[in-house]
Coordinates of C-alpha atoms in Angstrom, one line a residue:
X1 CA 7.9 -18.8 2.3
X2 CA 9.1 -15.2 2.0
X3 CA 11.9 -13.8 4.1
X4 CA 9.5 -11.7 6.0
X5 CA 7.4 -14.7 7.0
X6 CA 10.5 -16.7 7.9
X7 CA 11.7 -13.8 10.1
X8 CA 8.3 -13.6 11.8
X9 CA 8.2 -17.3 12.6
X10 CA 11.8 -17.1 14.0
X11 CA 10.8 -14.3 16.3
X12 CA 7.6 -15.9 17.4
X13 CA 8.9 -19.5 17.9
X14 CA 11.0 -18.9 21.2
X15 CA 8.3 -17.0 23.1
X16 CA 5.6 -19.5 22.0
X17 CA 7.7 -22.4 23.3
X18 CA 8.3 -20.7 26.6
X19 CA 4.6 -19.8 26.9
X20 CA 3.5 -23.4 26.3
X21 CA 6.2 -24.9 28.5
X22 CA 4.8 -23.0 31.6
X23 CA 1.3 -24.5 31.0
X24 CA 1.9 -28.2 30.7
X25 CA -0.8 -29.0 33.3
X26 CA -3.4 -27.1 31.3
X27 CA -2.3 -28.8 28.1
X28 CA -2.5 -32.3 29.6
X29 CA -6.0 -31.7 30.9
X30 CA -7.0 -30.3 27.5
X31 CA -5.7 -33.4 25.8
X32 CA -7.6 -35.6 28.2
X33 CA -10.9 -33.9 27.4
X34 CA -10.0 -34.1 23.7
X35 CA -9.5 -37.9 24.1
X36 CA -13.0 -38.0 25.4
X37 CA -14.1 -36.2 22.3
X38 CA -12.2 -38.8 20.2
X39 CA -13.9 -41.6 22.1
X40 CA -17.3 -40.0 21.5
X41 CA -16.6 -39.8 17.7
X42 CA -15.6 -43.4 17.7
X43 CA -18.6 -44.6 19.7
X44 CA -21.3 -42.9 17.5
X45 CA -20.3 -44.6 14.2
X46 CA -19.5 -47.9 15.9
X47 CA -22.9 -48.0 17.6
X48 CA -24.8 -47.2 14.4
X49 CA -23.0 -50.1 12.6
X50 CA -23.7 -52.6 15.5
X51 CA -27.3 -51.5 15.7
X52 CA -27.8 -52.5 12.0
X53 CA -25.7 -55.6 11.9
X54 CA -26.5 -57.1 15.3
X55 CA -29.9 -55.6 15.8
X56 CA -32.3 -54.8 13.0
X57 CA -30.8 -57.0 10.2
X58 CA -30.3 -59.8 12.7
X59 CA -34.0 -59.7 13.7
X60 CA -33.3 -58.3 17.2
X61 CA -34.8 -54.8 17.3
X62 CA -34.2 -54.5 21.0
X63 CA -30.5 -54.9 20.5
X64 CA -30.6 -52.4 17.7
X65 CA -32.4 -49.8 19.8
X66 CA -29.9 -50.4 22.6
X67 CA -27.0 -49.6 20.3
X68 CA -28.8 -46.5 19.0
X69 CA -29.4 -45.5 22.7
X70 CA -25.6 -45.8 23.2
X71 CA -25.1 -43.6 20.2
X72 CA -27.5 -41.0 21.6
X73 CA -25.8 -41.0 25.0
X74 CA -22.5 -40.4 23.2
X75 CA -23.9 -37.5 21.3
X76 CA -25.4 -36.0 24.4
X77 CA -22.2 -36.4 26.3
X78 CA -20.6 -34.0 23.8
X79 CA -22.0 -31.0 25.7
X80 CA -20.1 -32.1 28.8
X81 CA -16.9 -32.6 26.7
X82 CA -17.3 -29.2 25.1
X83 CA -17.7 -27.6 28.5
X84 CA -14.6 -29.2 29.8
X85 CA -12.6 -28.2 26.7
X86 CA -13.6 -24.5 27.1
X87 CA -12.8 -24.5 30.8
X88 CA -9.2 -25.7 30.0
X89 CA -9.0 -23.4 27.0
X90 CA -9.4 -20.4 29.2
X91 CA -6.2 -21.4 31.1
X92 CA -4.3 -21.0 27.8
X93 CA -5.9 -18.0 26.1
X94 CA -6.3 -15.6 29.1
X95 CA -2.6 -15.8 30.1
X96 CA -1.8 -15.1 26.5
X97 CA -4.0 -12.1 26.5
X98 CA -2.4 -10.8 29.8
X99 CA 1.1 -11.4 28.5
X100 CA 0.3 -9.5 25.3
X101 CA -1.2 -6.6 27.2
X102 CA 2.0 -6.4 29.4
X103 CA 4.1 -6.5 26.3
X104 CA 2.2 -3.7 24.6
X105 CA 2.3 -1.5 27.8
X106 CA 6.1 -2.2 28.2
X107 CA 6.7 -1.3 24.6
X108 CA 4.8 2.0 24.8
X109 CA 6.4 3.0 28.1
X110 CA 9.9 2.2 26.7
X111 CA 9.1 4.4 23.8
X112 CA 8.0 7.2 26.1
X113 CA 11.2 6.8 28.2
X114 CA 13.3 7.3 25.0
X115 CA 11.4 10.4 24.2
X116 CA 8.9 8.8 21.9
X117 CA 5.2 9.4 21.6
X118 CA 4.3 7.8 24.9
X119 CA 0.8 8.2 26.0
X120 CA -0.3 9.7 22.7
X121 CA 0.8 6.7 20.8
X122 CA -2.3 5.7 18.9
X123 CA -0.7 2.5 17.7
X124 CA -0.2 1.5 21.4
X125 CA -3.9 2.0 22.0
X126 CA -4.7 -0.3 19.1
X127 CA -2.3 -2.9 20.3
X128 CA -3.8 -2.8 23.8
X129 CA -7.4 -3.2 22.6
X130 CA -8.2 -4.4 19.1
X131 CA -5.0 -6.3 18.3
X132 CA -4.8 -8.1 21.7
X133 CA -8.5 -9.2 21.3
X134 CA -7.8 -10.4 17.7
X135 CA -4.8 -12.4 18.9
X136 CA -6.7 -14.0 21.8
X137 CA -9.8 -14.9 19.7
X138 CA -7.7 -16.2 16.8
X139 CA -5.5 -18.3 19.1
X140 CA -8.5 -19.8 20.8
X141 CA -10.1 -20.6 17.5
X142 CA -6.9 -22.3 16.2
X143 CA -6.5 -24.4 19.4
X144 CA -10.1 -25.5 19.2
X145 CA -10.0 -26.3 15.5
X146 CA -6.7 -28.1 15.5
X147 CA -7.5 -30.1 18.6
X148 CA -10.9 -31.0 17.4
X149 CA -9.6 -32.1 14.0
X150 CA -6.8 -34.2 15.3
X151 CA -8.8 -36.1 18.0
X152 CA -12.0 -36.3 16.0
X153 CA -10.1 -37.6 12.9
X154 CA -8.3 -40.1 15.1
X155 CA -11.5 -41.4 16.6
X156 CA -13.2 -41.6 13.2
X157 CA -10.3 -43.3 11.4
X158 CA -10.0 -45.8 14.2
X159 CA -13.7 -46.5 13.9
X160 CA -13.4 -47.1 10.2
X161 CA -10.5 -49.4 10.8
X162 CA -12.5 -51.3 13.5
X163 CA -15.4 -51.8 11.1
X164 CA -13.3 -53.0 8.2
X165 CA -9.8 -52.1 6.9
X166 CA -11.2 -51.9 3.3
X167 CA -13.1 -48.7 4.3
X168 CA -9.8 -46.9 4.8
X169 CA -8.6 -47.9 1.4
X170 CA -11.6 -46.1 -0.1
X171 CA -11.8 -43.1 2.1
X172 CA -8.2 -42.1 2.9
X173 CA -6.8 -41.3 -0.6
X174 CA -9.3 -38.5 -1.5
X175 CA -9.2 -37.2 2.1
X176 CA -5.4 -37.0 2.0
X177 CA -5.4 -35.5 -1.5
X178 CA -7.8 -32.7 -0.5
X179 CA -5.9 -32.0 2.7
X180 CA -2.5 -31.9 0.9
X181 CA -3.9 -29.6 -1.8
X182 CA -5.2 -27.3 0.9
X183 CA -1.8 -27.2 2.7
X184 CA -0.1 -26.3 -0.6
X185 CA -2.3 -23.2 -0.9
X186 CA -1.5 -21.8 2.6
X187 CA 1.7 -19.9 1.8
X188 CA 0.9 -18.5 -1.7
X189 CA -2.6 -17.5 -0.6
X190 CA -1.2 -15.7 2.5
X191 CA 1.2 -13.8 0.2
X192 CA -1.6 -13.0 -2.2
X193 CA -3.7 -11.6 0.6
X194 CA -0.8 -9.4 1.7
X195 CA -0.3 -8.1 -1.8
X196 CA -4.0 -7.5 -2.3
X197 CA -4.1 -5.6 1.0
X198 CA -1.0 -3.5 0.1
X199 CA -2.5 -2.7 -3.3
X200 CA -5.8 -1.7 -1.8
X201 CA -4.1 0.5 0.7
X202 CA -1.9 2.1 -2.0
X203 CA -5.0 2.8 -4.1
X204 CA -6.9 4.3 -1.2
X205 CA -4.0 6.5 -0.2
X206 CA -3.6 7.7 -3.8
X207 CA -7.3 8.5 -4.1
X208 CA -7.3 10.4 -0.7
X209 CA -4.2 12.5 -1.7
X210 CA -5.6 13.2 -5.2
X211 CA -9.0 14.3 -3.7
X212 CA -7.3 16.6 -1.3
X213 CA -5.1 18.2 -4.0
X214 CA -7.6 18.6 -6.8
X215 CA -7.0 22.4 -7.0
X216 CA -3.2 21.9 -7.2
X217 CA -3.6 19.2 -9.8
X218 CA -5.7 21.5 -12.0
X219 CA -3.4 24.5 -11.3
X220 CA -0.2 22.5 -12.2
X221 CA -1.6 20.6 -15.1
X222 CA -0.5 17.3 -13.5
X223 CA -4.0 15.7 -13.7
X224 CA -3.1 13.3 -16.5
X225 CA 0.0 12.1 -14.7
X226 CA -2.0 11.5 -11.5
X227 CA -4.6 9.7 -13.6
X228 CA -2.0 7.4 -15.1
X229 CA -0.7 6.7 -11.7
X230 CA -4.2 5.9 -10.5
X231 CA -4.8 3.6 -13.4
X232 CA -1.5 1.7 -12.7
X233 CA -2.6 1.3 -9.0
X234 CA -6.0 0.1 -10.2
X235 CA -4.3 -2.4 -12.5
X236 CA -2.1 -3.6 -9.6
X237 CA -5.1 -4.0 -7.3
X238 CA -7.0 -5.9 -10.0
X239 CA -4.0 -8.2 -10.7
X240 CA -3.6 -8.9 -6.9
X241 CA -7.4 -9.6 -6.6
X242 CA -7.2 -12.0 -9.6
X243 CA -4.3 -13.8 -8.0
X244 CA -6.1 -14.0 -4.7
X245 CA -9.3 -15.3 -6.4
X246 CA -7.3 -17.9 -8.2
X247 CA -5.8 -19.3 -5.0
X248 CA -9.3 -19.1 -3.4
X249 CA -10.6 -21.2 -6.2
X250 CA -7.8 -23.8 -5.6
X251 CA -8.7 -23.8 -1.9
X252 CA -12.4 -24.3 -2.7
X253 CA -11.4 -27.2 -4.9
X254 CA -9.4 -28.7 -2.1
X255 CA -12.3 -28.4 0.2
X256 CA -14.5 -30.1 -2.3
X257 CA -12.0 -32.9 -2.8
X258 CA -11.6 -33.6 0.9
X259 CA -15.2 -32.8 1.9
X260 CA -17.3 -34.5 -0.8
X261 CA -15.1 -37.0 -2.7
X262 CA -14.7 -39.5 0.2
X263 CA -18.5 -39.8 0.4
X264 CA -18.8 -40.2 -3.4
X265 CA -16.0 -42.7 -3.4
X266 CA -17.7 -44.7 -0.7
X267 CA -20.9 -44.8 -2.7
X268 CA -19.2 -45.9 -5.9
X269 CA -17.2 -48.6 -4.0
X270 CA -20.3 -50.1 -2.3
X271 CA -20.3 -53.1 -4.5
X272 CA -16.6 -53.7 -4.2
X273 CA -16.7 -53.3 -0.5
X274 CA -19.6 -55.7 -0.2
X275 CA -17.6 -58.2 -2.2
X276 CA -14.8 -57.9 0.3
X277 CA -17.0 -58.7 3.3
X278 CA -18.1 -55.2 4.4
X279 CA -21.5 -55.4 6.0
X280 CA -24.4 -53.1 5.6
X281 CA -24.0 -51.8 9.1
X282 CA -20.3 -51.1 8.5
X283 CA -21.2 -49.1 5.5
X284 CA -23.8 -47.0 7.4
X285 CA -21.2 -46.6 10.2
X286 CA -18.7 -45.4 7.7
X287 CA -21.1 -42.8 6.3
X288 CA -21.8 -41.7 9.9
X289 CA -18.1 -41.2 10.6
X290 CA -17.7 -39.2 7.4
X291 CA -20.8 -37.0 7.6
X292 CA -21.1 -36.5 11.4
X293 CA -17.4 -36.3 12.4
X294 CA -14.6 -36.3 9.9
X295 CA -15.8 -34.0 7.2
X296 CA -17.2 -31.3 9.5
X297 CA -13.9 -31.2 11.4
X298 CA -11.9 -31.0 8.2
X299 CA -14.1 -28.2 6.8
X300 CA -13.7 -26.2 10.1
X301 CA -9.9 -26.8 10.0
X302 CA -9.5 -25.4 6.5
X303 CA -11.7 -22.4 7.2
X304 CA -9.9 -21.5 10.5
X305 CA -6.4 -22.0 9.2
X306 CA -7.1 -19.8 6.2
X307 CA -8.4 -16.9 8.2
X308 CA -7.4 -17.1 11.9
X309 CA -3.9 -18.4 11.3
X310 CA -2.8 -15.5 9.1
X311 CA -4.5 -12.9 11.3
X312 CA -2.8 -14.4 14.4
X313 CA 0.7 -14.3 12.8
X314 CA 0.3 -10.7 11.7
X315 CA -1.0 -9.4 15.0
X316 CA 1.6 -11.3 17.1
X317 CA 4.3 -9.9 14.9
X318 CA 3.0 -6.3 15.5
X319 CA 2.8 -6.8 19.3
X320 CA 5.9 -9.0 19.9
X321 CA 8.0 -7.6 17.0
X322 CA 11.3 -5.7 17.6
X323 CA 11.1 -2.2 19.0
X324 CA 11.2 0.5 16.3
X325 CA 14.5 2.2 16.2
X326 CA 14.5 6.0 16.8
X327 CA 15.1 7.9 13.7
X328 CA 18.5 9.5 13.6
X329 CA 18.6 13.2 13.4
X330 CA 19.6 14.3 9.9
X331 CA 23.1 15.6 9.6
X332 CA 23.5 19.1 8.2
X333 CA 24.5 18.9 4.6
X334 CA 27.8 20.6 3.6
X335 CA 27.3 23.8 1.7
X336 CA 28.7 23.6 -1.8
X337 CA 31.8 25.7 -2.3
X338 CA 33.0 27.5 -5.3
X339 CA 34.4 25.5 -8.1
X340 CA 35.1 25.8 -11.8
X341 CA 32.5 25.0 -14.4
X342 CA 32.8 21.5 -15.9
X343 CA 31.3 19.8 -18.9
X344 CA 30.6 16.1 -19.2
X345 CA 28.9 14.3 -22.1
X346 CA 26.1 14.1 -22.9
X347 CA 25.1 17.0 -20.5
X348 CA 27.0 20.0 -19.2
X349 CA 27.6 20.4 -15.5
X350 CA 27.0 23.9 -14.2
X351 CA 28.4 25.3 -11.0
X352 CA 27.9 28.6 -9.4
X353 CA 30.6 30.4 -7.4
X354 CA 28.5 30.9 -4.3
X355 CA 28.7 29.9 -0.6
X356 CA 24.9 29.6 -0.3
X357 CA 22.8 26.5 -0.8
X358 CA 21.7 26.4 -4.5
X359 CA 18.1 27.3 -5.1
X360 CA 17.9 24.4 -7.6
X361 CA 20.2 21.5 -8.2
X362 CA 20.0 18.5 -10.5
X363 CA 22.5 15.7 -10.0
X364 CA 22.8 13.3 -13.0
X365 CA 19.1 13.4 -13.5
X366 CA 17.8 10.9 -16.1
X367 CA 14.1 10.4 -17.0
X368 CA 12.8 7.7 -19.3
X369 CA 9.1 6.9 -19.9
X370 CA 9.7 3.2 -20.1
X371 CA 12.5 0.7 -19.4
X372 CA 13.6 0.6 -23.1
X373 CA 12.6 4.1 -24.1
X374 CA 15.1 6.7 -25.0
X375 CA 15.7 9.1 -22.1
X376 CA 14.0 12.4 -22.3
X377 CA 16.7 13.9 -20.0
X378 CA 20.0 12.0 -19.8
X379 CA 22.4 12.6 -16.9
X380 CA 21.6 16.3 -16.6
X381 CA 23.5 18.3 -14.0
X382 CA 22.3 21.8 -13.2
X383 CA 22.9 24.3 -10.5
X384 CA 20.9 27.5 -10.1
X385 CA 21.9 30.1 -7.6
X386 CA 19.4 31.9 -5.3
X387 CA 17.8 34.9 -7.0
X388 CA 18.9 33.8 -10.5
X389 CA 16.7 34.1 -13.5
X390 CA 17.0 31.0 -15.8
X391 CA 15.3 30.4 -19.1
X392 CA 14.9 27.0 -20.7
X393 CA 14.6 26.7 -24.4
X394 CA 14.6 23.9 -27.0
X395 CA 12.4 22.3 -29.7
X396 CA 8.9 21.1 -28.9
X397 CA 8.9 17.8 -27.2
X398 CA 12.5 17.9 -26.1
X399 CA 11.8 17.7 -22.4
X400 CA 11.2 21.3 -21.1
X401 CA 7.9 20.6 -19.4
X402 CA 9.3 17.3 -18.1
X403 CA 12.1 19.3 -16.5
X404 CA 9.7 21.6 -14.7
X405 CA 7.7 18.6 -13.4
X406 CA 10.8 17.0 -12.1
X407 CA 11.8 20.2 -10.3
X408 CA 8.3 20.7 -9.0
X409 CA 8.3 17.2 -7.5
X410 CA 5.3 16.0 -9.5
X411 CA 7.4 13.5 -11.5
X412 CA 10.2 11.3 -10.1
X413 CA 13.4 10.8 -12.1
X414 CA 14.5 7.4 -13.3
X415 CA 17.9 8.1 -11.9
X416 CA 19.6 11.0 -10.1
X417 CA 18.4 13.5 -7.6
X418 CA 16.6 16.9 -7.7
X419 CA 17.0 19.3 -4.9
X420 CA 15.3 22.6 -4.2
X421 CA 16.8 24.8 -1.5
X422 CA 19.1 21.9 -0.6
X423 CA 16.1 19.5 -0.1
X424 CA 15.3 16.4 -2.2
X425 CA 11.8 16.9 -3.8
X426 CA 11.1 13.3 -4.8
X427 CA 8.4 11.7 -2.6
X428 CA 8.1 14.9 -0.5
X429 CA 4.6 15.6 0.8
X430 CA 2.5 18.1 -1.1
X431 CA 2.5 20.6 1.7
X432 CA 6.3 20.7 1.9
X433 CA 6.6 21.0 -1.9
X434 CA 4.1 24.0 -1.9
X435 CA 6.4 25.8 0.6
X436 CA 9.5 25.2 -1.7
X437 CA 8.2 26.1 -5.2
X438 CA 5.3 27.3 -7.3
X439 CA 4.6 25.8 -10.7
X440 CA 2.5 27.9 -13.2
X441 CA 1.5 25.7 -16.2
X442 CA 0.4 26.8 -19.7
X443 CA -3.2 26.2 -18.8
X444 CA -3.8 28.6 -16.0
X445 CA -6.1 27.7 -13.2
X446 CA -8.8 30.2 -12.0
X447 CA -11.5 29.1 -9.7
X448 CA -15.0 30.4 -9.0
X449 CA -14.6 32.9 -6.2
X450 CA -13.6 36.5 -5.7
X451 CA -10.8 38.2 -7.6
X452 CA -8.9 38.7 -4.3
X453 CA -9.3 35.0 -3.3
X454 CA -7.8 34.0 -6.6
X455 CA -4.9 36.3 -6.3
X456 CA -4.2 35.5 -2.7
X457 CA -4.7 31.7 -3.0
X458 CA -1.1 30.9 -2.3
X459 CA -0.7 33.6 0.4
X460 CA -4.0 34.1 2.2
X461 CA -2.5 36.8 4.6
X462 CA -1.7 39.2 1.8
X463 CA -2.9 42.7 2.6
X464 CA -5.0 44.8 0.3
X465 CA -2.1 47.1 -0.3
X466 CA 0.1 44.1 -1.5
X467 CA -2.7 42.9 -3.8
X468 CA -3.1 46.4 -5.3
X469 CA 0.7 46.7 -5.8
X470 CA 0.8 43.3 -7.6
X471 CA -2.2 44.2 -9.8
X472 CA -0.4 47.4 -10.9
X473 CA 2.9 45.6 -11.5
X474 CA 1.3 43.2 -13.9
X475 CA -1.0 45.7 -15.6
X476 CA -4.0 43.8 -14.3
X477 CA -5.9 46.9 -13.2
X478 CA -8.3 47.1 -16.3
X479 CA -9.3 43.5 -15.8
X480 CA -9.9 43.9 -12.1
X481 CA -11.9 47.1 -12.7
X482 CA -14.0 45.4 -15.4
X483 CA -14.8 42.5 -13.1
X484 CA -15.9 44.9 -10.3
X485 CA -12.9 45.1 -8.0
X486 CA -11.0 42.6 -5.8
X487 CA -14.2 41.6 -4.0
X488 CA -16.1 40.8 -7.2
X489 CA -16.8 37.2 -8.2
X490 CA -14.8 35.6 -11.0
X491 CA -16.4 33.4 -13.5
X492 CA -13.5 31.5 -15.1
X493 CA -15.4 30.8 -18.4
X494 CA -15.8 34.5 -19.0
X495 CA -12.0 35.2 -18.9
X496 CA -9.7 34.8 -22.0
X497 CA -6.7 32.4 -21.8
X498 CA -4.4 35.4 -21.5
X499 CA -6.4 36.9 -18.6
X500 CA -6.4 33.6 -16.8
X501 CA -2.6 33.5 -17.2
X502 CA -2.2 37.0 -15.7
X503 CA -4.3 36.0 -12.7
X504 CA -2.2 32.9 -12.2
X505 CA 1.1 34.9 -12.6
X506 CA 0.0 37.5 -10.0
X507 CA -0.9 34.6 -7.7
X508 CA 2.6 33.1 -8.1
X509 CA 4.2 36.5 -7.6
X510 CA 2.5 36.8 -4.2
X511 CA 3.5 33.3 -3.1
X512 CA 6.2 33.1 -0.4
X513 CA 7.8 30.1 -2.1
X514 CA 11.5 30.8 -3.0
X515 CA 11.3 29.1 -6.4
X516 CA 9.0 30.0 -9.2
X517 CA 8.6 27.8 -12.3
X518 CA 6.8 29.0 -15.4
X519 CA 6.0 26.3 -18.0
X520 CA 5.1 28.5 -21.0
X521 CA 2.9 30.3 -18.6
X522 CA 2.9 33.5 -20.8
X523 CA 2.1 31.8 -24.1
X524 CA -1.3 33.6 -24.4
X525 CA 0.1 37.0 -23.6
X526 CA 1.2 39.5 -26.2
X527 CA 5.0 40.3 -26.2
X528 CA 4.6 43.5 -24.2
X529 CA 2.5 41.9 -21.5
X530 CA 4.9 39.0 -21.4
X531 CA 7.9 41.2 -20.9
X532 CA 6.1 43.2 -18.2
X533 CA 5.2 40.0 -16.3
X534 CA 8.6 38.5 -16.5
X535 CA 10.3 41.7 -15.4
X536 CA 7.9 41.8 -12.4
X537 CA 8.6 38.2 -11.6
X538 CA 12.4 38.6 -12.0
X539 CA 12.2 41.5 -9.5
X540 CA 10.5 39.3 -6.9
X541 CA 12.6 37.9 -4.1
X542 CA 13.5 34.4 -5.1
X543 CA 14.6 32.3 -8.1
X544 CA 12.8 32.3 -11.4
X545 CA 12.9 29.4 -14.0
X546 CA 11.0 30.1 -17.2
X547 CA 10.3 27.6 -20.0
X548 CA 10.4 30.2 -22.8
X549 CA 7.6 30.7 -25.3
X550 CA 9.6 33.4 -27.1
X551 CA 13.3 33.8 -27.3
X552 CA 12.9 37.3 -25.9
X553 CA 12.5 35.5 -22.5
X554 CA 16.0 34.0 -22.9
X555 CA 17.5 37.4 -23.7
X556 CA 16.0 38.8 -20.5
X557 CA 17.3 35.9 -18.3
X558 CA 20.6 35.8 -16.5
X559 CA 21.3 32.4 -18.1
X560 CA 19.6 30.1 -20.5
X561 CA 19.6 26.3 -20.6
X562 CA 19.4 24.9 -24.1
X563 CA 18.0 21.3 -24.4
X564 CA 18.6 19.7 -27.8
X565 CA 18.3 16.0 -26.9
X566 CA 22.1 15.4 -27.3
X567 CA 24.0 17.9 -25.3
X568 CA 22.5 20.3 -22.8
X569 CA 24.3 23.7 -22.7
X570 CA 23.9 26.6 -20.3
X571 CA 25.2 30.2 -20.4
X572 CA 24.3 33.7 -21.1
X573 CA 22.7 34.8 -24.4
X574 CA 26.0 36.0 -25.8
X575 CA 27.9 32.8 -24.7
X576 CA 25.3 30.5 -26.3
X577 CA 25.3 32.4 -29.6
X578 CA 28.9 31.5 -29.8
X579 CA 28.8 27.8 -28.8
X580 CA 25.3 26.4 -29.4
X581 CA 24.2 25.9 -33.1
X582 CA 20.7 25.1 -31.9
X583 CA 20.5 28.4 -30.0
X584 CA 21.7 30.3 -33.0
X585 CA 19.1 28.6 -35.1
X586 CA 16.3 29.4 -32.6
X587 CA 17.5 33.0 -32.4
X588 CA 17.6 33.2 -36.2
X589 CA 14.0 32.0 -36.4
X590 CA 13.0 34.5 -33.8
X591 CA 14.7 37.4 -35.6
X592 CA 13.0 36.4 -38.9

């Protein structure tokens, strides 16, 4: 049993005992009606045995018919017994329903009094309607099933014993083995059901979020990562389903052992039983007990415990569980103060002498694509001031694009923390991330629509004057004129890669997000167009981080971050020429 299950049982046990203690009279009457059902089960098999042995085989058909008539009366009396059971059952289930409704109302009202959601609490509506009904129906089903099995099994087993003790020797071992095997599957199958449900919910949530963010995924180039995440979730769901199917197969085997093996054992042991003095009537009575009473009750018990039991525990835990604690208000984070620059191996720590919250901050960020894989980024510390222009350079495959994905929040670090404008970005909703940063990938995203819609996609309230100014700043006028103006329709396939990049850069320029990330977003532009675009973006209000395609981008930046896989270094162009051999090599290649 898991700790969650144990905690649920501990919470539910005291109220369950109190509830049953106040209804002793109803429980006694229910037990009396159940004893009548037990007597009915006993009488049917016993009458069949006597009708054969003392009537038909003894040459007295009248006596045989009399015993069959007694069996018929016992069967018909079952309707009266069932009516009495249901009448007493209502005395248990309806008070349970009323108590759960009161508990759900009290819980919702208490939440409203504390300033919670109150009347608009949709979970409270579910508890008052669907969950309460599930609890009542599941509880009634369990009471009926457990009561029927216990008293029916008692009557049938006593009947077998009264016919001949040897019958129990044959019937009890497979019956007990099947029941024990079924009980063994209860806990692991319940855990497997929860895991399968959680995996299915996670996959559905991932699919819904991915469907709602298809444009952003294409624009940011994060489709492959989302696809891998989806594949992992599918694999988890499949593994959970296989585990659940395995335990379901074990439960089916238990039902087969308990439900069919006693009959087969009785057939195989007929000769042995006859040799021990078991009469033909006793054998027919034993088959009657198994087929008419014992095995149907056992089948119903296994089915009900496997479904209604787990449902009842989950719903009662939701209704009777502890009150949710109100979320504490977040404390304001202290603003970083000025401090000296420090360096720690294997990465340098960069601080900025500013009283403002950093536009971008990485705290000991490590990223590995696997448990035993070498980290792509290792304990990287970085602080970028508001309005700063930072370039990121390094060899291909060193982790530059990985860094931009971490900052954009589309990739979570293995260790450490990434903050944008003082806020952690990991696991933040897409709408909040969109307000904090814009990521322009190498493969620019242009959709079928007007030129103006493409440019104003991240700022739909941009005026025509602002759009015209942005077009002029990036030298996009000839393209817009060729397409037919801002109201003309764009066909993405007819644009060159460089033209698509210019459209994406203008779109990012107009965005109100304070942080702009360019992941080689100018690689298809000529040097002059690249310089013009970067100068326009650097003049925009906000912070600019550029993964440089050419070293000229590093020269234009306020500072440059050099990633070499061993020791990250950050500084101005002149500072890095003096202390970074890799940067000198890259600059030498650029000059040549």
